[in-house]
XYZ file of C-alpha atoms in Angstrom:
536
model
C -34.912 -25.269 7.066
C -31.223 -24.623 6.584
C -29.211 -22.866 3.884
C -25.634 -21.762 3.368
C -23.782 -19.316 1.120
C -20.200 -18.084 1.007
C -19.205 -14.474 1.402
C -15.993 -12.709 2.432
C -14.667 -9.845 4.516
C -11.346 -8.129 5.068
C -8.874 -9.175 7.729
C -6.132 -6.583 7.552
C -5.638 -6.316 3.800
C -6.373 -9.980 3.077
C -9.725 -11.507 2.286
C -11.235 -14.072 4.662
C -13.838 -16.617 3.581
C -17.054 -16.445 5.644
C -19.873 -18.980 5.595
C -23.317 -17.350 5.881
C -25.544 -20.005 7.469
C -29.308 -19.424 7.721
C -31.755 -21.399 9.821
C -35.557 -20.952 9.764
C -37.578 -22.469 12.607
C -41.023 -22.140 14.165
C -41.481 -19.457 16.761
C -42.112 -15.769 17.137
C -40.786 -13.768 14.145
C -37.304 -12.686 15.107
C -33.981 -12.325 13.288
C -30.654 -12.853 15.048
C -27.186 -12.505 13.556
C -24.461 -14.296 15.491
C -20.756 -14.865 14.915
C -19.166 -11.719 16.397
C -20.774 -9.156 14.046
C -20.195 -5.435 14.435
C -22.997 -2.854 14.518
C -22.999 -2.444 10.710
C -23.682 -6.174 10.305
C -26.383 -6.238 12.996
C -28.134 -3.369 11.203
C -28.153 -5.511 8.046
C -31.378 -7.102 9.314
C -33.386 -3.962 8.552
C -31.655 -3.344 5.223
C -32.278 -6.918 4.095
C -35.890 -6.909 5.319
C -36.745 -3.734 3.397
C -34.853 -4.806 0.256
C -36.603 -8.199 0.092
C -40.059 -6.682 0.511
C -39.438 -3.851 -1.957
C -38.311 -6.386 -4.584
C -41.591 -8.338 -4.386
C -40.346 -11.250 -2.301
C -41.607 -12.325 1.098
C -39.536 -11.864 4.219
C -39.986 -15.086 6.261
C -42.216 -14.608 9.301
C -40.332 -17.166 11.344
C -37.525 -17.353 13.840
C -34.414 -16.646 11.760
C -30.865 -17.335 12.923
C -27.959 -16.215 10.745
C -24.502 -17.429 11.689
C -21.300 -15.978 10.253
C -18.646 -18.682 10.519
C -15.963 -18.960 11.767
C -17.723 -17.654 14.847
C -14.545 -16.698 16.730
C -13.462 -14.143 14.111
C -14.746 -10.606 14.599
C -16.356 -9.235 11.452
C -17.202 -5.735 10.290
C -18.623 -3.907 7.297
C -21.636 -4.237 5.042
C -20.269 -6.774 2.547
C -22.547 -9.564 3.875
C -25.883 -7.877 3.031
C -26.331 -9.488 -0.375
C -25.273 -12.938 0.843
C -27.710 -12.735 3.782
C -30.582 -11.701 1.498
C -29.957 -14.456 -1.071
C -29.467 -17.022 1.682
C -32.849 -16.074 3.175
C -34.545 -16.387 -0.227
C -32.915 -19.767 -0.805
C -33.760 -21.141 2.642
C -37.397 -19.974 2.402
C -37.792 -21.662 -0.998
C -38.138 -18.531 -3.117
C -34.863 -18.849 -5.040
C -32.598 -21.701 -6.153
C -29.056 -20.917 -7.292
C -27.210 -23.062 -9.863
C -26.040 -26.158 -7.952
C -22.951 -26.677 -10.111
C -21.663 -23.170 -9.486
C -19.450 -22.437 -6.494
C -20.208 -18.764 -6.020
C -18.919 -16.085 -3.671
C -21.478 -13.362 -2.918
C -20.436 -9.883 -1.764
C -22.299 -6.565 -1.667
C -24.187 -3.965 0.375
C -27.951 -3.570 -0.011
C -29.965 -0.371 -0.163
C -33.550 -0.328 1.092
C -34.936 -0.473 -2.447
C -32.820 -3.521 -3.298
C -30.102 -1.754 -5.249
C -26.580 -2.930 -4.525
C -23.775 -0.629 -3.424
C -20.040 -1.149 -3.754
C -17.841 -2.301 -0.885
C -14.129 -1.712 -0.206
C -11.478 -4.409 -0.436
C -13.130 -6.308 -3.288
C -9.782 -7.067 -4.927
C -8.567 -9.075 -1.931
C -11.892 -10.918 -1.676
C -11.934 -11.953 -5.349
C -8.284 -13.002 -5.123
C -9.252 -15.182 -2.133
C -12.180 -16.681 -4.074
C -9.881 -17.664 -6.933
C -7.381 -19.304 -4.579
C -10.196 -21.164 -2.775
C -11.460 -22.692 -6.011
C -14.643 -20.657 -6.545
C -15.879 -20.520 -10.130
C -17.762 -17.219 -9.991
C -18.359 -14.107 -7.914
C -21.573 -12.086 -7.577
C -20.785 -8.523 -6.588
C -21.915 -4.901 -7.090
C -21.697 -3.604 -10.632
C -19.546 -0.691 -9.428
C -16.905 -3.174 -8.247
C -16.684 -5.121 -11.507
C -13.769 -3.172 -12.986
C -11.740 -3.631 -9.833
C -12.642 -7.320 -9.453
C -11.807 -8.071 -13.085
C -8.151 -7.305 -12.354
C -7.994 -10.838 -10.914
C -7.751 -13.283 -13.783
C -9.113 -16.828 -13.904
C -12.525 -16.371 -12.256
C -15.919 -15.295 -13.616
C -17.090 -11.929 -12.291
C -20.823 -11.124 -12.479
C -21.817 -7.572 -11.626
C -25.383 -6.924 -10.478
C -27.052 -3.563 -9.978
C -30.181 -4.683 -8.123
C -31.432 -7.638 -6.090
C -34.020 -8.206 -8.812
C -31.193 -8.929 -11.272
C -30.648 -12.288 -9.567
C -33.934 -13.672 -10.968
C -34.258 -14.067 -14.758
C -36.584 -11.433 -16.129
C -39.570 -11.928 -18.409
C -39.366 -9.363 -21.252
C -43.143 -8.748 -20.953
C -42.974 -8.255 -17.212
C -42.008 -4.907 -15.648
C -38.860 -4.981 -13.547
C -40.730 -3.877 -10.440
C -42.881 -7.031 -10.522
C -40.079 -9.575 -10.721
C -40.488 -12.110 -7.933
C -44.139 -11.307 -7.164
C -45.102 -14.678 -8.631
C -43.555 -16.234 -5.534
C -46.344 -14.686 -3.469
C -48.882 -16.636 -5.542
C -47.395 -20.021 -4.730
C -45.961 -20.260 -8.231
C -42.877 -21.988 -6.857
C -39.309 -20.792 -6.509
C -37.260 -19.083 -9.183
C -34.767 -21.728 -10.301
C -31.492 -20.552 -11.824
C -29.633 -23.062 -13.986
C -26.833 -20.587 -14.617
C -26.098 -16.867 -14.613
C -26.527 -16.413 -18.363
C -29.300 -13.836 -17.843
C -26.813 -11.525 -16.134
C -24.387 -9.342 -18.017
C -21.655 -11.280 -19.779
C -19.066 -12.347 -17.218
C -15.638 -10.743 -17.199
C -12.938 -13.364 -16.993
C -9.271 -13.605 -17.907
C -9.050 -9.924 -18.751
C -5.370 -9.036 -19.223
C -3.983 -7.054 -16.334
C -3.333 -3.639 -17.810
C -0.562 -1.411 -16.583
C -0.329 2.189 -17.726
C 1.998 2.444 -20.714
C 5.238 4.397 -20.684
C 3.961 7.363 -22.714
C 0.997 7.855 -20.377
C 3.259 7.734 -17.325
C 5.691 10.212 -18.835
C 2.930 12.641 -19.767
C 1.504 12.468 -16.254
C 4.934 13.246 -14.803
C 5.912 15.783 -17.439
C 5.666 18.724 -15.060
C 8.188 17.176 -12.647
C 11.632 16.638 -14.125
C 15.107 16.904 -12.636
C 16.320 18.743 -15.730
C 14.430 21.788 -14.424
C 16.387 21.840 -11.153
C 19.201 24.395 -11.132
C 22.499 22.974 -9.915
C 22.376 20.604 -6.914
C 24.265 17.927 -8.848
C 25.536 16.175 -5.733
C 21.979 16.004 -4.326
C 20.711 14.502 -7.580
C 23.514 11.970 -7.380
C 22.470 11.062 -3.812
C 18.814 10.739 -4.838
C 19.829 8.481 -7.727
C 21.788 6.261 -5.319
C 18.789 6.136 -2.970
C 16.493 5.122 -5.842
C 18.959 2.543 -7.200
C 19.181 0.647 -3.907
C 15.893 1.792 -2.276
C 17.870 3.432 0.526
C 16.342 5.855 3.026
C 17.427 9.471 2.537
C 17.364 12.727 4.513
C 17.966 16.169 2.990
C 19.144 18.930 5.355
C 19.400 22.575 4.384
C 18.049 26.095 4.863
C 14.638 27.144 3.519
C 14.301 27.719 -0.193
C 17.090 25.398 -1.342
C 14.704 22.967 -3.006
C 14.607 20.044 -0.553
C 10.888 19.371 -0.990
C 11.027 19.946 -4.737
C 13.909 17.492 -5.151
C 12.189 14.727 -3.196
C 8.846 15.215 -4.937
C 10.619 14.476 -8.215
C 12.003 11.216 -6.826
C 9.147 9.053 -8.266
C 10.131 10.144 -11.778
C 13.379 8.167 -11.608
C 12.010 5.014 -9.969
C 11.221 2.060 -12.242
C 7.528 1.233 -12.749
C 5.945 -1.499 -10.689
C 6.146 -5.059 -11.900
C 2.871 -6.943 -12.332
C 3.176 -8.699 -8.948
C 4.084 -5.441 -7.209
C 1.219 -3.622 -8.941
C -1.235 -6.238 -7.662
C 0.142 -5.874 -4.109
C -0.167 -2.082 -4.165
C -3.657 -2.173 -5.673
C -4.814 -4.655 -3.002
C -3.572 -2.366 -0.228
C -5.395 0.626 -1.703
C -8.524 -1.465 -2.220
C -8.494 -2.671 1.396
C -8.069 0.907 2.598
C -10.987 2.079 0.435
C -8.735 4.355 -1.628
C -9.874 3.105 -5.032
C -12.797 5.491 -5.298
C -12.990 5.396 -9.069
C -13.085 2.243 -11.176
C -9.465 1.530 -12.069
C -8.497 1.140 -15.700
C -5.784 -1.305 -14.740
C -3.416 -2.143 -11.924
C -1.660 0.751 -10.219
C 1.388 1.447 -12.387
C 3.343 4.143 -10.545
C 5.017 3.615 -7.217
C 3.052 5.215 -4.357
C 4.207 8.578 -3.016
C 2.684 9.404 0.370
C 3.325 12.726 2.083
C 1.397 12.968 5.378
C 1.158 16.244 7.301
C 3.250 16.588 10.446
C 0.092 16.609 12.618
C -0.592 12.949 11.760
C -1.276 10.600 14.668
C 0.468 7.317 15.431
C -2.552 5.339 14.185
C -2.691 7.380 11.007
C 0.961 6.677 10.263
C 1.251 3.049 11.292
C -2.395 1.924 11.028
C -4.993 1.230 13.674
C -8.625 1.130 14.700
C -10.855 -1.448 16.389
C -10.224 -3.700 13.421
C -7.000 -2.086 12.148
C -6.797 -0.469 8.731
C -3.592 0.258 6.794
C -1.721 3.427 7.729
C 0.524 5.650 5.648
C 3.481 3.258 5.887
C 1.383 0.535 4.251
C -0.154 2.884 1.687
C 3.453 3.701 0.720
C 4.250 -0.006 0.204
C 6.653 -0.467 -2.745
C 6.968 3.300 -2.974
C 8.053 6.393 -1.048
C 6.996 7.791 2.324
C 7.942 11.484 2.415
C 8.101 13.251 5.788
C 8.611 16.957 5.147
C 10.056 19.006 8.032
C 10.909 15.871 9.999
C 11.466 17.495 13.446
C 7.946 18.975 13.340
C 6.462 15.484 13.716
C 5.777 14.336 17.259
C 8.630 12.228 18.586
C 6.385 9.321 19.612
C 4.971 9.251 16.080
C 8.437 9.041 14.526
C 9.547 6.310 16.910
C 6.952 3.858 15.574
C 8.825 3.904 12.250
C 11.778 2.030 13.692
C 10.220 -1.433 13.518
C 8.759 -1.213 9.975
C 12.037 0.236 8.659
C 13.794 -2.912 9.854
C 11.149 -5.618 9.342
C 9.343 -4.058 6.343
C 6.034 -5.127 7.860
C 3.741 -3.654 10.499
C 2.124 -5.865 13.121
C -0.763 -4.371 15.100
C -2.020 -6.506 17.979
C -5.506 -6.374 19.415
C -7.182 -8.448 22.108
C -8.678 -10.902 19.619
C -6.088 -10.966 16.846
C -2.870 -9.569 15.405
C -2.890 -7.924 11.984
C 0.153 -7.735 9.730
C 0.383 -5.156 6.945
C 3.145 -4.842 4.325
C 5.378 -1.781 4.741
C 8.274 -2.052 2.329
C 8.931 1.580 1.489
C 11.717 4.085 0.967
C 11.746 6.762 3.668
C 12.532 10.220 2.294
C 12.762 13.147 4.729
C 13.712 16.799 4.775
C 14.553 19.165 7.605
C 16.112 22.504 8.417
C 19.431 22.490 10.289
C 17.943 24.572 13.128
C 14.601 26.126 14.177
C 15.156 29.338 12.201
C 16.579 27.335 9.317
C 19.717 29.347 8.567
C 22.399 27.573 10.611
C 24.268 26.442 7.507
C 23.428 29.471 5.337
C 26.513 31.336 4.105
C 25.040 34.829 4.068
C 25.179 37.852 6.340
C 21.534 38.645 5.565
C 20.436 35.153 6.619
C 22.282 34.727 9.891
C 21.210 32.041 12.347
C 19.635 33.439 15.530
C 19.305 30.099 17.354
C 21.240 29.353 20.515
C 23.137 26.044 20.782
C 20.537 24.836 23.284
C 17.683 25.514 20.843
C 19.527 23.742 18.052
C 20.203 20.745 20.294
C 16.560 20.591 21.415
C 15.398 20.852 17.794
C 17.566 17.962 16.648
C 16.731 15.893 19.727
C 13.243 15.427 18.321
C 14.840 12.855 16.004
C 16.223 9.987 18.048
C 19.600 8.431 17.359
C 18.173 4.976 16.538
C 15.835 6.471 13.925
C 18.587 8.609 12.411
C 20.815 5.538 12.296
C 18.281 3.868 9.996
C 18.531 6.629 7.396
C 21.262 5.659 4.950
C 21.935 8.963 3.172
C 22.088 12.249 5.095
C 22.787 14.951 2.551
C 23.329 18.710 2.842
C 21.358 20.871 0.397
C 23.037 24.302 0.129
C 21.582 27.246 -1.818
C 21.864 26.541 -5.566
C 25.056 27.782 -7.176
C 23.501 28.019 -10.634
C 20.749 30.409 -11.661
C 20.290 29.275 -15.225
C 19.313 25.944 -16.664
C 22.430 24.012 -17.591
C 22.691 21.716 -20.591
C 24.665 19.303 -18.410
C 21.763 18.865 -15.996
C 20.548 15.243 -16.339
C 16.864 14.666 -17.007
C 14.648 12.310 -15.040
C 14.546 9.925 -17.991
C 18.345 9.675 -18.105
C 18.544 9.155 -14.352
C 15.775 6.564 -14.453
C 17.621 4.548 -17.114
C 20.644 4.264 -14.812
C 18.440 3.331 -11.855
C 16.640 0.622 -13.848
C 19.979 -0.832 -14.947
C 21.140 -0.951 -11.308
C 17.872 -2.689 -10.344
C 18.458 -5.279 -13.058
C 21.958 -5.976 -11.734
C 20.544 -6.514 -8.233
C 17.711 -8.724 -9.543
C 20.282 -10.990 -11.206
C 22.540 -11.043 -8.144
C 19.745 -11.918 -5.702
C 17.691 -14.157 -8.015
C 17.963 -17.137 -5.640
C 16.968 -15.235 -2.486
C 14.045 -13.156 -1.232
C 16.161 -9.987 -1.407
C 15.495 -7.569 -4.245
C 17.585 -4.506 -3.410
C 20.896 -3.862 -1.685
C 19.120 -2.053 1.164
C 17.473 -5.358 2.171
C 20.746 -7.179 2.808
C 21.535 -8.178 6.374
C 23.486 -10.653 8.439
C 25.160 -13.584 6.746
C 23.850 -12.701 3.293
C 25.430 -9.239 3.531
C 28.820 -10.675 4.528
C 28.650 -13.352 1.857
C 27.571 -11.023 -0.959
C 29.637 -7.849 -0.523
C 33.422 -7.994 -0.262
C 35.496 -4.856 0.232
C 39.120 -4.610 -0.903
C 41.664 -4.315 1.904
C 42.292 -0.593 1.382
C 38.569 0.187 1.401
C 38.103 -1.962 4.511
C 40.826 -0.027 6.329
C 39.236 3.311 5.363
C 35.871 2.170 6.679
C 37.328 0.870 9.955
C 39.205 4.115 10.513
C 36.016 6.111 9.881
C 34.031 3.965 12.305
C 36.582 4.475 15.066
C 36.898 8.213 14.459
C 33.156 8.904 14.355
C 32.172 6.176 16.830
C 29.522 4.829 14.454
C 27.251 1.887 15.246
C 27.376 -1.473 13.511
C 24.069 -0.601 11.855
C 25.705 2.472 10.286
C 28.640 0.276 9.266
C 26.338 -2.141 7.440
C 24.398 0.659 5.772
C 27.598 2.212 4.432
C 28.596 -1.158 2.970
C 25.184 -1.542 1.294
C 25.425 1.984 -0.119
C 28.886 1.151 -1.439
C 27.496 -1.799 -3.393
C 24.708 0.378 -4.808
C 27.226 2.997 -5.970
C 29.220 0.270 -7.713
C 26.064 -1.033 -9.410
C 25.098 2.464 -10.497
C 28.541 3.058 -11.995
C 28.440 -0.347 -13.744
C 31.516 -1.431 -11.816
C 31.964 -5.131 -11.298
C 34.116 -4.689 -8.192
C 33.942 -2.263 -5.277
C 36.856 0.188 -5.087
C 37.982 2.575 -2.356
C 36.357 5.555 -4.088
C 32.950 3.918 -3.684
C 33.466 3.566 0.081
C 34.660 7.166 0.356
C 31.581 8.417 -1.483
C 29.272 6.367 0.732
C 30.911 7.777 3.886
C 30.424 11.376 2.755
C 26.656 10.831 2.629
C 26.595 10.375 6.418
C 26.596 14.146 6.952
C 25.031 14.174 10.415
C 27.467 11.491 11.621
C 30.298 13.672 10.329
C 28.926 16.632 12.360
C 29.043 18.907 9.350
C 26.045 20.996 10.479
């Protein structure tokens, strides 16, 4: 006897369709799961056996072979439990699913037959829709998350007994016992006995008032002074440029960067789906979401993080912090305190905006399109640039050089804006201090200009320009070109720094609503390369 169902698992952050094939044959009672399963899948035999018996069905006393195809793809997790159990009931003649339905089955079984949630359900349901499935059977706790994918019926079940239609006069614990009395299989013509399916629910994104109330405590209008730093942060947000703030302790570097999400535009619907899928695959959606993730991610890992934690890893790799910050901000506070080998792995994702992790059997690619925001002190004691007799630097030149050497030149070259943050010159709130809402309006307008300019390409922001597209899109006037060439020769800057200054120049022009780039824009972009100018 042979039966087959479809289930799914995660491969990176994407869902992969898996065929669960079941074969029953004569021989000593034995159950084998083949197809490169991990230990969690091999242990499914005992979970499925107990769940079937405790729900009143019969576990087949035959030689059982369960194949997870494709067999050359390594699989992990507990998402196949429900599919294996239903496949066994179908193959042994105890249950018949609706033949006209093309159903994906996902879920973890408890010993009593109840069904537990699994991570990554959003990617799996999205895969089912693209593969032409009409419905999905999954844990009830995953229904809210799965319903974010429109155009497919989502049926949530709490218990294995929910699969069979229930007789109102029959207690729930006895459902399926009739099969033991040779009463024939339970035949399902449809899933009408289950809870009403959720389909075509509009994808909700948190409204503006809710977002503003959640960010009410963090506003740039509360920051005293630091107008040039706010200007730099606005430029970074407008073009999604990487930024580094350098200054002594207590000048507000961390506070300024933590307010950066308040001036970024909300995620579009496509971006929100991408971000939610990444979080779902990483198991970060612990509570049932009320809609797609609306705010751009802000990740701030501790400086003791490992390479795998930052970039992703594991036997079957999971997303790291750079992927969890996709479409948002990755904040590295006290940058030189991170291990150098950890920081060096950022070089490739900063250029390619993806992370590829290779293993013996496969290579996994995760999205990593993020803005890198960093802060650091100018020296180990922190007071190298402090203008105060009470806060005098006690570091020798060798200590300062060793401290800064923790950040390699190639990594520093990939940070567009390097800005000094001196002690605030104002001690009272100024009426001229722009609020986050005012800054965000300018940033959104700059994003709209870029969206129109790059409508026919895959580029969305100025920071993504490179090569021929950069040369074809941005044209500097002759005077500005001469200023930039002179600066490059004087400071001995790399061509990467040259291109990043040009991209910053275009962002400044967009932010100022200027149609053409002028020399003042180039001069302002150059002054944000503070470490290249050796001003510390």
